[in-house]
Amino acid sequence: RKGARAERPPPPDEIDLSSIPLPARTPAPPSDDSSVEPQEYPPASDSPPPEDDHAEAAPHEDHGGGGAGHQGSDPNAKDPTGIWSSFQRVGADEQGGGPPVGVGSNLRTVANVWGQAACRRRSQGDIIFRLSIPDDGPDGKVVATCEGTTFCPQAGEEHHMMCECDGVEEVEPQTVEMEDQSPLMAGTDPLYKGFGKLSPGNYKVKFQTEEGEEEVLQGMHGVEQYRPITVLPPPKEDAVLLMSDIDGTLIGDEDATNEFFWIWNEQYKPRGAHLVYNTGRPFPSAHRLITENTLHVPTALVCSEGTEIYWFGCFGSEDVQPDYEWREILMQSWEYEHIKAGVQVIVEQMAHEVNDAQYLYEMCGQPMIVINVADKGKADNMIGKIKHELVDNQGLRFQMVCSSGGGNFFILITPKGASKGSAALHVSKRLGFTPEKVMVAGDGENDVPLFEATVDGEGQGFKGVIVGNAVEGLRTWVGRSPSSHKIHRSLSQQALGVLEGLSIHFPPTPPRDESPPHADRPLL
């Protein structure tokens, strides 16, 4: 809230939320292909939290190890810039400084719901279909029908893999039998699961009963005809995936950034490599770097500390669309309306300490609540109230980050499990990369969640590099991490450090005869 009234008396020490009408806490329907092995039904909110989730500790814990982060934030910023001078997770599930077991393990597997339209999903050819059937749905066996077309095989400015020109061929329709999982998941709507193998292309998917009864898909704008699924081609044998932070990692030294892209485009991109930016910046800020050619167009952009993912097409920087599946996974992984209502009460009671509060889901569909306060003391006070009232007293599950940029402190409230790391796992799985073919790069404390994906586990175990200008907090975490042996500590700074990491983990192919912008500098 802006324009807080100074004459307002301070709130009482205890805030009574019991009299405030809050939305009913109903479980969300289970989506078809999550990026991690999430918890099965019943939803996490119906189960008691793990004992270490809310350990007795100071409400504001620094798991980043301290140290200054990126400088140069806008001192007058009232909105979170994502370019932090400090970044501290509150009560993170860490043991002895190590990462939590299973990045994104708190995120839920969600499923299609009979009769409800779905957003476009991306997958590899081995695809899992999940379908929840409400009480008024059909009885009996269910099948998924998949009709599709191949990608455009032609090259050139007028063609891209999603276009529908003469080179596109129809794929033979496939039927996937769905098996009833209800006996394994008592207390929920009937849940069906099926496994299909589809060739790369665009598909139209619908569910129907064995007797031929088709679902009628109700969407936001009326009846939809099908569920869209894009099956992406598998990566080439020699391809790698680089997921890199932006500020202080890929940018900061213009010559180094130019040299990075020269070598990347000459030696890695021809091998089928994919580049994904993974930043704390919100989408408009990160996208501007691409449209202004500070950065080249990537395969995908992870932004706002992992709460948003955007995919780019082949028509340049404006050919971009959100990953609505990721938004759905995150929104169904927390009780947003209940959490929002509780936060609103606390913000109202503590209005004299709050500069602004933004509920980004209503503003732009982003699963995040942002509270802006003037200093660290007010941030600690707000965090303590939220933790006491909503986490300890009501058992709501979410996570908080306290970060500072310029002269302001921001409390970021997001679904538990949403992070740079879990978003990286989601993207790598859709692109079909195994963990040993993925490298992450960063320099700041807010990159710790990204590097957590380097720890061996289900679907994770990436390689990594921290650049020479990395802050002490990230260095400390890496030194204590069980994946330390897979993370290269570069002596080169910023983009040259990323190149050094690539040369260690994925040696480049022999360079062409042309010289890079800095021919006197040896290739890393």
mmCIF file of N, CA and C in Angstrom, residues 22 24 44 50 100 126 133 174 187 202 204 216 261 263 266 385 394 403-404 406 414 427 473 514:
data_model
loop_
_atom_site.group_PDB
_atom_site.id
_atom_site.type_symbol
_atom_site.label_atom_id
_atom_site.label_comp_id
_atom_site.label_asym_id
_atom_site.label_seq_id
_atom_site.Cartn_x
_atom_site.Cartn_y
_atom_site.Cartn_z
ATOM 1 N N LEU A 22 -12.108 -16.311 5.212
ATOM 2 C CA LEU A 22 -11.121 -16.717 4.235
ATOM 3 C C LEU A 22 -11.739 -17.723 3.267
ATOM 4 N N ALA A 24 -12.574 -21.020 1.165
ATOM 5 C CA ALA A 24 -12.517 -22.429 1.536
ATOM 6 C C ALA A 24 -11.255 -23.055 0.973
ATOM 7 N N ALA A 44 -0.580 -31.441 -0.764
ATOM 8 C CA ALA A 44 0.309 -31.205 0.365
ATOM 9 C C ALA A 44 -0.388 -30.470 1.499
ATOM 10 N N PRO A 50 6.525 -31.404 7.014
ATOM 11 C CA PRO A 50 7.645 -32.086 7.636
ATOM 12 C C PRO A 50 8.105 -31.347 8.873
ATOM 13 N N PRO A 100 18.177 -28.727 -0.210
ATOM 14 C CA PRO A 100 17.101 -29.647 0.113
ATOM 15 C C PRO A 100 17.134 -30.860 -0.805
ATOM 16 N N ASP A 126 8.059 -39.560 -25.172
ATOM 17 C CA ASP A 126 7.505 -40.442 -24.147
ATOM 18 C C ASP A 126 6.679 -39.584 -23.199
ATOM 19 N N ILE A 133 -11.396 -37.282 -13.169
ATOM 20 C CA ILE A 133 -12.799 -37.265 -13.572
ATOM 21 C C ILE A 133 -13.662 -36.861 -12.384
ATOM 22 N N GLN A 174 -3.283 -41.786 -32.865
ATOM 23 C CA GLN A 174 -2.954 -42.793 -31.869
ATOM 24 C C GLN A 174 -3.978 -42.761 -30.748
ATOM 25 N N GLY A 187 -9.793 -41.143 -1.558
ATOM 26 C CA GLY A 187 -10.241 -39.826 -1.128
ATOM 27 C C GLY A 187 -10.195 -38.768 -2.196
ATOM 28 N N ASN A 202 2.911 -31.274 -33.594
ATOM 29 C CA ASN A 202 1.833 -30.627 -32.850
ATOM 30 C C ASN A 202 0.616 -31.543 -32.829
ATOM 31 N N LYS A 204 -3.421 -32.632 -31.259
ATOM 32 C CA LYS A 204 -4.709 -32.294 -30.699
ATOM 33 C C LYS A 204 -5.173 -33.511 -29.902
ATOM 34 N N VAL A 216 -16.707 -32.509 -23.561
ATOM 35 C CA VAL A 216 -16.933 -31.164 -24.094
ATOM 36 C C VAL A 216 -16.058 -30.219 -23.274
ATOM 37 N N PHE A 261 29.172 -14.812 -27.173
ATOM 38 C CA PHE A 261 28.208 -15.148 -28.211
ATOM 39 C C PHE A 261 28.902 -15.555 -29.509
ATOM 40 N N ILE A 263 31.733 -17.297 -29.754
ATOM 41 C CA ILE A 263 32.137 -18.697 -29.581
ATOM 42 C C ILE A 263 30.911 -19.602 -29.472
ATOM 43 N N GLU A 266 29.472 -20.065 -32.957
ATOM 44 C CA GLU A 266 30.367 -20.745 -33.885
ATOM 45 C C GLU A 266 30.615 -22.201 -33.494
ATOM 46 N N LYS A 385 5.683 -11.779 11.373
ATOM 47 C CA LYS A 385 4.220 -11.819 11.500
ATOM 48 C C LYS A 385 3.609 -12.829 10.529
ATOM 49 N N GLN A 394 -1.597 -21.521 10.987
ATOM 50 C CA GLN A 394 -2.561 -22.089 10.048
ATOM 51 C C GLN A 394 -1.997 -23.218 9.189
ATOM 52 N N SER A 403 14.864 -9.723 -0.131
ATOM 53 C CA SER A 403 15.925 -9.216 -0.996
ATOM 54 C C SER A 403 15.902 -7.694 -0.971
ATOM 55 N N SER A 404 17.025 -7.115 -1.308
ATOM 56 C CA SER A 404 17.095 -5.656 -1.358
ATOM 57 C C SER A 404 17.654 -5.230 -2.699
ATOM 58 N N GLY A 406 18.554 -1.363 -4.554
ATOM 59 C CA GLY A 406 18.509 0.071 -4.348
ATOM 60 C C GLY A 406 18.274 0.370 -2.885
ATOM 61 N N THR A 414 6.143 -16.920 -2.618
ATOM 62 C CA THR A 414 5.906 -17.766 -3.785
ATOM 63 C C THR A 414 5.531 -19.176 -3.331
ATOM 64 N N VAL A 427 12.399 -26.965 -17.704
ATOM 65 C CA VAL A 427 12.815 -26.659 -19.073
ATOM 66 C C VAL A 427 13.688 -27.783 -19.636
ATOM 67 N N GLY A 473 28.810 -15.466 -0.744
ATOM 68 C CA GLY A 473 27.716 -16.339 -0.334
ATOM 69 C C GLY A 473 27.564 -17.547 -1.247
ATOM 70 N N GLU A 514 38.215 -17.991 -39.115
ATOM 71 C CA GLU A 514 38.000 -16.591 -38.771
ATOM 72 C C GLU A 514 38.352 -16.344 -37.316
#
